[in-house]
Each structure stands twice: as structure tokens, then as C-alpha cells.
């Protein structure tokens, strides 16, 4: 079975990453979600990534704050797409996590999204777009979702529009 794997560096990331999981539920995309740290549990992280890949993980999403090395560590263990979600907080409000996630060495790519909740949601959509390359049903659901988003903008506008 194909699925998306969500890893986060600590329990404090769970509330934000549940946003990602909710998107997968909405689209009926199988996912797993675990806590594993690049620094505090590197052996667990490596064992999980290799085992998940063998079981069918097609995309990895890694959420971490501060030094935020989780996505990079995962990228070093797999050739599957890795999406990094920098977490907010800390002294720099998440900027440290953003820079740690996006500044990867050549040949170790991590697709990096926005800090926090928006990044969590966008990581789910990006993962689904990757999966949709080989899944016409999911591609259709994503297209329908875009149509609904556009309609919702029109409905929101109709509530406040003043036109001459």
C-alpha cells in the first residue's frame, strides 16, 4: 500500500501537524504519523524511514523546529521526496527552522514549505500533487478542490461586494 509518512521532531509539533493529517483524511490518502528526532533518536528515525519506505511510503513530510535537521536527515536516507515543515517558536520565531530546512547541500533536496500551520497544510497538498502524478483519481480530487476554492472566493466576495 502506498502512503505518506509524517514525522515530527517532538510532541509539541503534533497540534500543527494534525492539520496535515486532516487534509489526508479529507482526500482519503493513507498516512502514518510518528514522533522521531534527528538529534534525540537518530537510530529510531533511520530504522523507521527505511522500514516505511520498504512498506510503501512514497513521500516523507518532516516537521521540526529550531535546528530543524529532521528533513535533511531523512533526505540522506531515502531518494523519495522529502517535504520539510519548519515549526514556529523558539528565539527566532521559526526563522531558524526555515533556514535549517531550506539550506540543504547539493544533491540532498528537501522541498520546504511555510512555517507552521500553513506549511503543514501545504505539505499535505504538495505530497498529494506528487502522488497524483501516478493516480488519476487523486488528480481529479485535487482539481475539484481547486474549483471549490475558486467558488468559495466568489461566495465570500458576494457577501461584501460593492460594485459600480
PDB file of C-alpha atoms in Angstrom:
ATOM      1  CA  UNK A   1       0.000   0.000   0.000  1.00  0.00           C
ATOM      2  CA  UNK A   2       1.242   3.480  -0.856  1.00  0.00           C
ATOM      3  CA  UNK A   3       1.161   6.118   1.859  1.00  0.00           C
ATOM      4  CA  UNK A   4       2.660   9.367   3.074  1.00  0.00           C
ATOM      5  CA  UNK A   5       4.824   9.352   6.170  1.00  0.00           C
ATOM      6  CA  UNK A   6       4.656  12.314   8.561  1.00  0.00           C
ATOM      7  CA  UNK A   7       7.459  12.616  11.091  1.00  0.00           C
ATOM      8  CA  UNK A   8       7.860  15.328  13.678  1.00  0.00           C
ATOM      9  CA  UNK A   9      10.745  16.068  15.966  1.00  0.00           C
ATOM     10  CA  UNK A  10       8.730  16.449  19.153  1.00  0.00           C
ATOM     11  CA  UNK A  11       5.262  16.203  20.645  1.00  0.00           C
ATOM     12  CA  UNK A  12       4.979  19.984  20.632  1.00  0.00           C
ATOM     13  CA  UNK A  13       4.713  19.796  16.804  1.00  0.00           C
ATOM     14  CA  UNK A  14       1.678  17.481  16.895  1.00  0.00           C
ATOM     15  CA  UNK A  15      -1.049  20.128  17.038  1.00  0.00           C
ATOM     16  CA  UNK A  16       0.229  21.822  13.900  1.00  0.00           C
ATOM     17  CA  UNK A  17       0.868  18.564  12.045  1.00  0.00           C
ATOM     18  CA  UNK A  18      -2.656  17.330  12.748  1.00  0.00           C
ATOM     19  CA  UNK A  19      -3.657  19.938  10.153  1.00  0.00           C
ATOM     20  CA  UNK A  20      -1.657  17.951   7.605  1.00  0.00           C
ATOM     21  CA  UNK A  21      -3.289  14.698   8.683  1.00  0.00           C
ATOM     22  CA  UNK A  22      -6.774  16.228   8.385  1.00  0.00           C
ATOM     23  CA  UNK A  23      -6.108  17.087   4.733  1.00  0.00           C
ATOM     24  CA  UNK A  24      -5.071  13.494   4.046  1.00  0.00           C
ATOM     25  CA  UNK A  25      -8.245  12.236   5.728  1.00  0.00           C
ATOM     26  CA  UNK A  26     -10.357  14.585   3.596  1.00  0.00           C
ATOM     27  CA  UNK A  27      -8.797  13.175   0.422  1.00  0.00           C
ATOM     28  CA  UNK A  28      -8.669   9.539   1.616  1.00  0.00           C
ATOM     29  CA  UNK A  29      -4.885   9.439   1.343  1.00  0.00           C
ATOM     30  CA  UNK A  30      -3.278   6.858   3.646  1.00  0.00           C
ATOM     31  CA  UNK A  31      -0.683   8.276   6.028  1.00  0.00           C
ATOM     32  CA  UNK A  32       1.336   7.446   9.097  1.00  0.00           C
ATOM     33  CA  UNK A  33       2.411   9.927  11.751  1.00  0.00           C
ATOM     34  CA  UNK A  34       5.160   9.446  14.329  1.00  0.00           C
ATOM     35  CA  UNK A  35       7.491  11.426  16.571  1.00  0.00           C
ATOM     36  CA  UNK A  36      11.166  10.817  15.926  1.00  0.00           C
ATOM     37  CA  UNK A  37      14.044  13.232  16.337  1.00  0.00           C
ATOM     38  CA  UNK A  38      17.113  13.630  14.160  1.00  0.00           C
ATOM     39  CA  UNK A  39      19.059  14.542  17.312  1.00  0.00           C
ATOM     40  CA  UNK A  40      17.428  12.692  20.215  1.00  0.00           C
ATOM     41  CA  UNK A  41      16.512   9.445  18.427  1.00  0.00           C
ATOM     42  CA  UNK A  42      18.590   9.154  15.228  1.00  0.00           C
ATOM     43  CA  UNK A  43      18.590   5.352  15.234  1.00  0.00           C
ATOM     44  CA  UNK A  44      14.787   5.255  15.568  1.00  0.00           C
ATOM     45  CA  UNK A  45      14.483   7.783  12.751  1.00  0.00           C
ATOM     46  CA  UNK A  46      16.713   5.807  10.390  1.00  0.00           C
ATOM     47  CA  UNK A  47      15.058   2.482  11.171  1.00  0.00           C
ATOM     48  CA  UNK A  48      11.591   3.968  10.676  1.00  0.00           C
ATOM     49  CA  UNK A  49      12.434   5.681   7.365  1.00  0.00           C
ATOM     50  CA  UNK A  50      13.976   2.543   5.866  1.00  0.00           C
ATOM     51  CA  UNK A  51      11.131   0.347   7.097  1.00  0.00           C
ATOM     52  CA  UNK A  52       8.418   2.781   5.959  1.00  0.00           C
ATOM     53  CA  UNK A  53       9.988   3.053   2.519  1.00  0.00           C
ATOM     54  CA  UNK A  54      10.042  -0.754   2.249  1.00  0.00           C
ATOM     55  CA  UNK A  55       6.319  -0.842   3.181  1.00  0.00           C
ATOM     56  CA  UNK A  56       5.312   1.721   0.548  1.00  0.00           C
ATOM     57  CA  UNK A  57       5.953   5.258   1.813  1.00  0.00           C
ATOM     58  CA  UNK A  58       6.119   7.407  -1.312  1.00  0.00           C
ATOM     59  CA  UNK A  59       6.623  10.833   0.274  1.00  0.00           C
ATOM     60  CA  UNK A  60       8.054  11.868   3.633  1.00  0.00           C
ATOM     61  CA  UNK A  61       6.949  15.007   5.462  1.00  0.00           C
ATOM     62  CA  UNK A  62       9.241  16.154   8.266  1.00  0.00           C
ATOM     63  CA  UNK A  63       8.282  18.828  10.784  1.00  0.00           C
ATOM     64  CA  UNK A  64      10.871  20.255  13.150  1.00  0.00           C
ATOM     65  CA  UNK A  65      11.743  23.462  14.921  1.00  0.00           C
ATOM     66  CA  UNK A  66      14.911  25.269  15.907  1.00  0.00           C
ATOM     67  CA  UNK A  67      17.886  23.496  14.253  1.00  0.00           C
ATOM     68  CA  UNK A  68      15.322  21.512  12.213  1.00  0.00           C
ATOM     69  CA  UNK A  69      17.603  18.795  10.886  1.00  0.00           C
ATOM     70  CA  UNK A  70      14.919  16.114  10.618  1.00  0.00           C
ATOM     71  CA  UNK A  71      14.031  16.694   6.955  1.00  0.00           C
ATOM     72  CA  UNK A  72      17.689  16.747   5.940  1.00  0.00           C
ATOM     73  CA  UNK A  73      18.421  13.600   7.907  1.00  0.00           C
ATOM     74  CA  UNK A  74      15.520  11.843   6.179  1.00  0.00           C
ATOM     75  CA  UNK A  75      16.689  13.090   2.781  1.00  0.00           C
ATOM     76  CA  UNK A  76      20.059  11.454   3.429  1.00  0.00           C
ATOM     77  CA  UNK A  77      18.313   8.103   3.990  1.00  0.00           C
ATOM     78  CA  UNK A  78      15.946   7.931   1.001  1.00  0.00           C
ATOM     79  CA  UNK A  79      15.547   9.029  -2.593  1.00  0.00           C
ATOM     80  CA  UNK A  80      11.800   9.520  -2.060  1.00  0.00           C
ATOM     81  CA  UNK A  81      10.577  13.133  -1.980  1.00  0.00           C
ATOM     82  CA  UNK A  82      11.007  14.843   1.393  1.00  0.00           C
ATOM     83  CA  UNK A  83       8.983  17.905   2.344  1.00  0.00           C
ATOM     84  CA  UNK A  84      10.168  19.961   5.298  1.00  0.00           C
ATOM     85  CA  UNK A  85       7.772  21.888   7.528  1.00  0.00           C
ATOM     86  CA  UNK A  86       9.622  24.405   9.712  1.00  0.00           C
ATOM     87  CA  UNK A  87       7.954  24.866  13.090  1.00  0.00           C
ATOM     88  CA  UNK A  88       7.477  28.270  14.684  1.00  0.00           C
ATOM     89  CA  UNK A  89       8.547  29.254  18.166  1.00  0.00           C
ATOM     90  CA  UNK A  90      11.966  29.489  19.683  1.00  0.00           C
ATOM     91  CA  UNK A  91      14.060  32.615  19.883  1.00  0.00           C
ATOM     92  CA  UNK A  92      13.741  33.422  16.183  1.00  0.00           C
ATOM     93  CA  UNK A  93      10.049  32.585  15.735  1.00  0.00           C
ATOM     94  CA  UNK A  94      10.728  29.778  13.280  1.00  0.00           C
ATOM     95  CA  UNK A  95      13.187  31.596  11.037  1.00  0.00           C
ATOM     96  CA  UNK A  96      15.961  29.349  12.365  1.00  0.00           C
ATOM     97  CA  UNK A  97      13.915  26.268  11.446  1.00  0.00           C
ATOM     98  CA  UNK A  98      13.102  27.677   7.999  1.00  0.00           C
ATOM     99  CA  UNK A  99      16.746  28.340   7.197  1.00  0.00           C
ATOM    100  CA  UNK A 100      17.872  24.968   8.582  1.00  0.00           C
ATOM    101  CA  UNK A 101      15.289  23.185   6.448  1.00  0.00           C
ATOM    102  CA  UNK A 102      15.730  25.063   3.199  1.00  0.00           C
ATOM    103  CA  UNK A 103      19.555  25.282   3.169  1.00  0.00           C
ATOM    104  CA  UNK A 104      20.400  21.737   2.145  1.00  0.00           C
ATOM    105  CA  UNK A 105      23.655  20.708   0.462  1.00  0.00           C
ATOM    106  CA  UNK A 106      23.643  19.877  -3.253  1.00  0.00           C
ATOM    107  CA  UNK A 107      22.120  16.510  -4.022  1.00  0.00           C
ATOM    108  CA  UNK A 108      20.111  16.299  -0.765  1.00  0.00           C
ATOM    109  CA  UNK A 109      16.924  18.153  -1.691  1.00  0.00           C
ATOM    110  CA  UNK A 110      14.161  18.997   0.755  1.00  0.00           C
ATOM    111  CA  UNK A 111      11.088  20.744  -0.584  1.00  0.00           C
ATOM    112  CA  UNK A 112      10.428  23.376   2.062  1.00  0.00           C
ATOM    113  CA  UNK A 113       7.070  24.993   2.791  1.00  0.00           C
ATOM    114  CA  UNK A 114       5.994  27.859   5.043  1.00  0.00           C
ATOM    115  CA  UNK A 115       6.494  27.949   8.795  1.00  0.00           C
ATOM    116  CA  UNK A 116       3.776  26.382  10.965  1.00  0.00           C
ATOM    117  CA  UNK A 117       0.138  25.626  10.145  1.00  0.00           C
ATOM    118  CA  UNK A 118       0.184  26.970   6.588  1.00  0.00           C
ATOM    119  CA  UNK A 119       3.256  24.873   5.890  1.00  0.00           C
ATOM    120  CA  UNK A 120       1.611  21.790   7.371  1.00  0.00           C
ATOM    121  CA  UNK A 121      -1.425  22.222   5.104  1.00  0.00           C
ATOM    122  CA  UNK A 122       0.710  22.953   2.050  1.00  0.00           C
ATOM    123  CA  UNK A 123       2.929  19.951   2.759  1.00  0.00           C
ATOM    124  CA  UNK A 124      -0.144  17.723   2.507  1.00  0.00           C
ATOM    125  CA  UNK A 125      -1.206  19.311  -0.783  1.00  0.00           C
ATOM    126  CA  UNK A 126       2.317  19.079  -2.214  1.00  0.00           C
ATOM    127  CA  UNK A 127       2.580  15.421  -1.194  1.00  0.00           C
ATOM    128  CA  UNK A 128      -0.770  14.716  -2.861  1.00  0.00           C
ATOM    129  CA  UNK A 129       0.324  16.500  -6.029  1.00  0.00           C
ATOM    130  CA  UNK A 130       3.378  14.234  -6.120  1.00  0.00           C
ATOM    131  CA  UNK A 131       1.208  11.141  -5.597  1.00  0.00           C
ATOM    132  CA  UNK A 132      -1.281  12.366  -8.212  1.00  0.00           C
ATOM    133  CA  UNK A 133       1.375  12.073 -10.921  1.00  0.00           C
ATOM    134  CA  UNK A 134       0.536   8.373 -10.950  1.00  0.00           C
ATOM    135  CA  UNK A 135      -3.025   8.484  -9.611  1.00  0.00           C
ATOM    136  CA  UNK A 136      -5.749   9.919 -11.845  1.00  0.00           C
ATOM    137  CA  UNK A 137      -8.408   9.631  -9.128  1.00  0.00           C
ATOM    138  CA  UNK A 138      -6.386  11.755  -6.711  1.00  0.00           C
ATOM    139  CA  UNK A 139      -5.546  14.199  -9.517  1.00  0.00           C
ATOM    140  CA  UNK A 140      -9.278  14.603 -10.138  1.00  0.00           C
ATOM    141  CA  UNK A 141      -9.960  15.237  -6.450  1.00  0.00           C
ATOM    142  CA  UNK A 142      -7.271  17.909  -6.377  1.00  0.00           C
ATOM    143  CA  UNK A 143      -8.766  19.602  -9.441  1.00  0.00           C
ATOM    144  CA  UNK A 144     -12.218  19.555  -7.818  1.00  0.00           C
ATOM    145  CA  UNK A 145     -10.730  21.073  -4.679  1.00  0.00           C
ATOM    146  CA  UNK A 146      -9.252  23.947  -6.708  1.00  0.00           C
ATOM    147  CA  UNK A 147     -12.614  24.585  -8.357  1.00  0.00           C
ATOM    148  CA  UNK A 148     -14.286  24.699  -4.928  1.00  0.00           C
ATOM    149  CA  UNK A 149     -11.644  27.084  -3.601  1.00  0.00           C
ATOM    150  CA  UNK A 150     -12.338  29.448  -6.510  1.00  0.00           C
ATOM    151  CA  UNK A 151     -16.094  29.211  -5.923  1.00  0.00           C
ATOM    152  CA  UNK A 152     -15.597  29.966  -2.235  1.00  0.00           C
ATOM    153  CA  UNK A 153     -13.699  33.142  -3.127  1.00  0.00           C
ATOM    154  CA  UNK A 154     -16.658  34.224  -5.268  1.00  0.00           C
ATOM    155  CA  UNK A 155     -19.123  33.428  -2.467  1.00  0.00           C
ATOM    156  CA  UNK A 156     -17.018  35.327   0.067  1.00  0.00           C
ATOM    157  CA  UNK A 157     -16.788  38.275  -2.292  1.00  0.00           C
ATOM    158  CA  UNK A 158     -20.545  38.272  -2.921  1.00  0.00           C
ATOM    159  CA  UNK A 159     -21.077  38.832   0.792  1.00  0.00           C
ATOM    160  CA  UNK A 160     -19.144  42.099   0.770  1.00  0.00           C
ATOM    161  CA  UNK A 161     -19.086  43.268  -2.863  1.00  0.00           C
ATOM    162  CA  UNK A 162     -19.780  46.851  -3.733  1.00  0.00           C
ATOM    163  CA  UNK A 163     -19.541  47.388  -7.487  1.00  0.00           C
ATOM    164  CA  UNK A 164     -20.390  50.404  -9.614  1.00  0.00           C
TER     165      UNK A 164
END
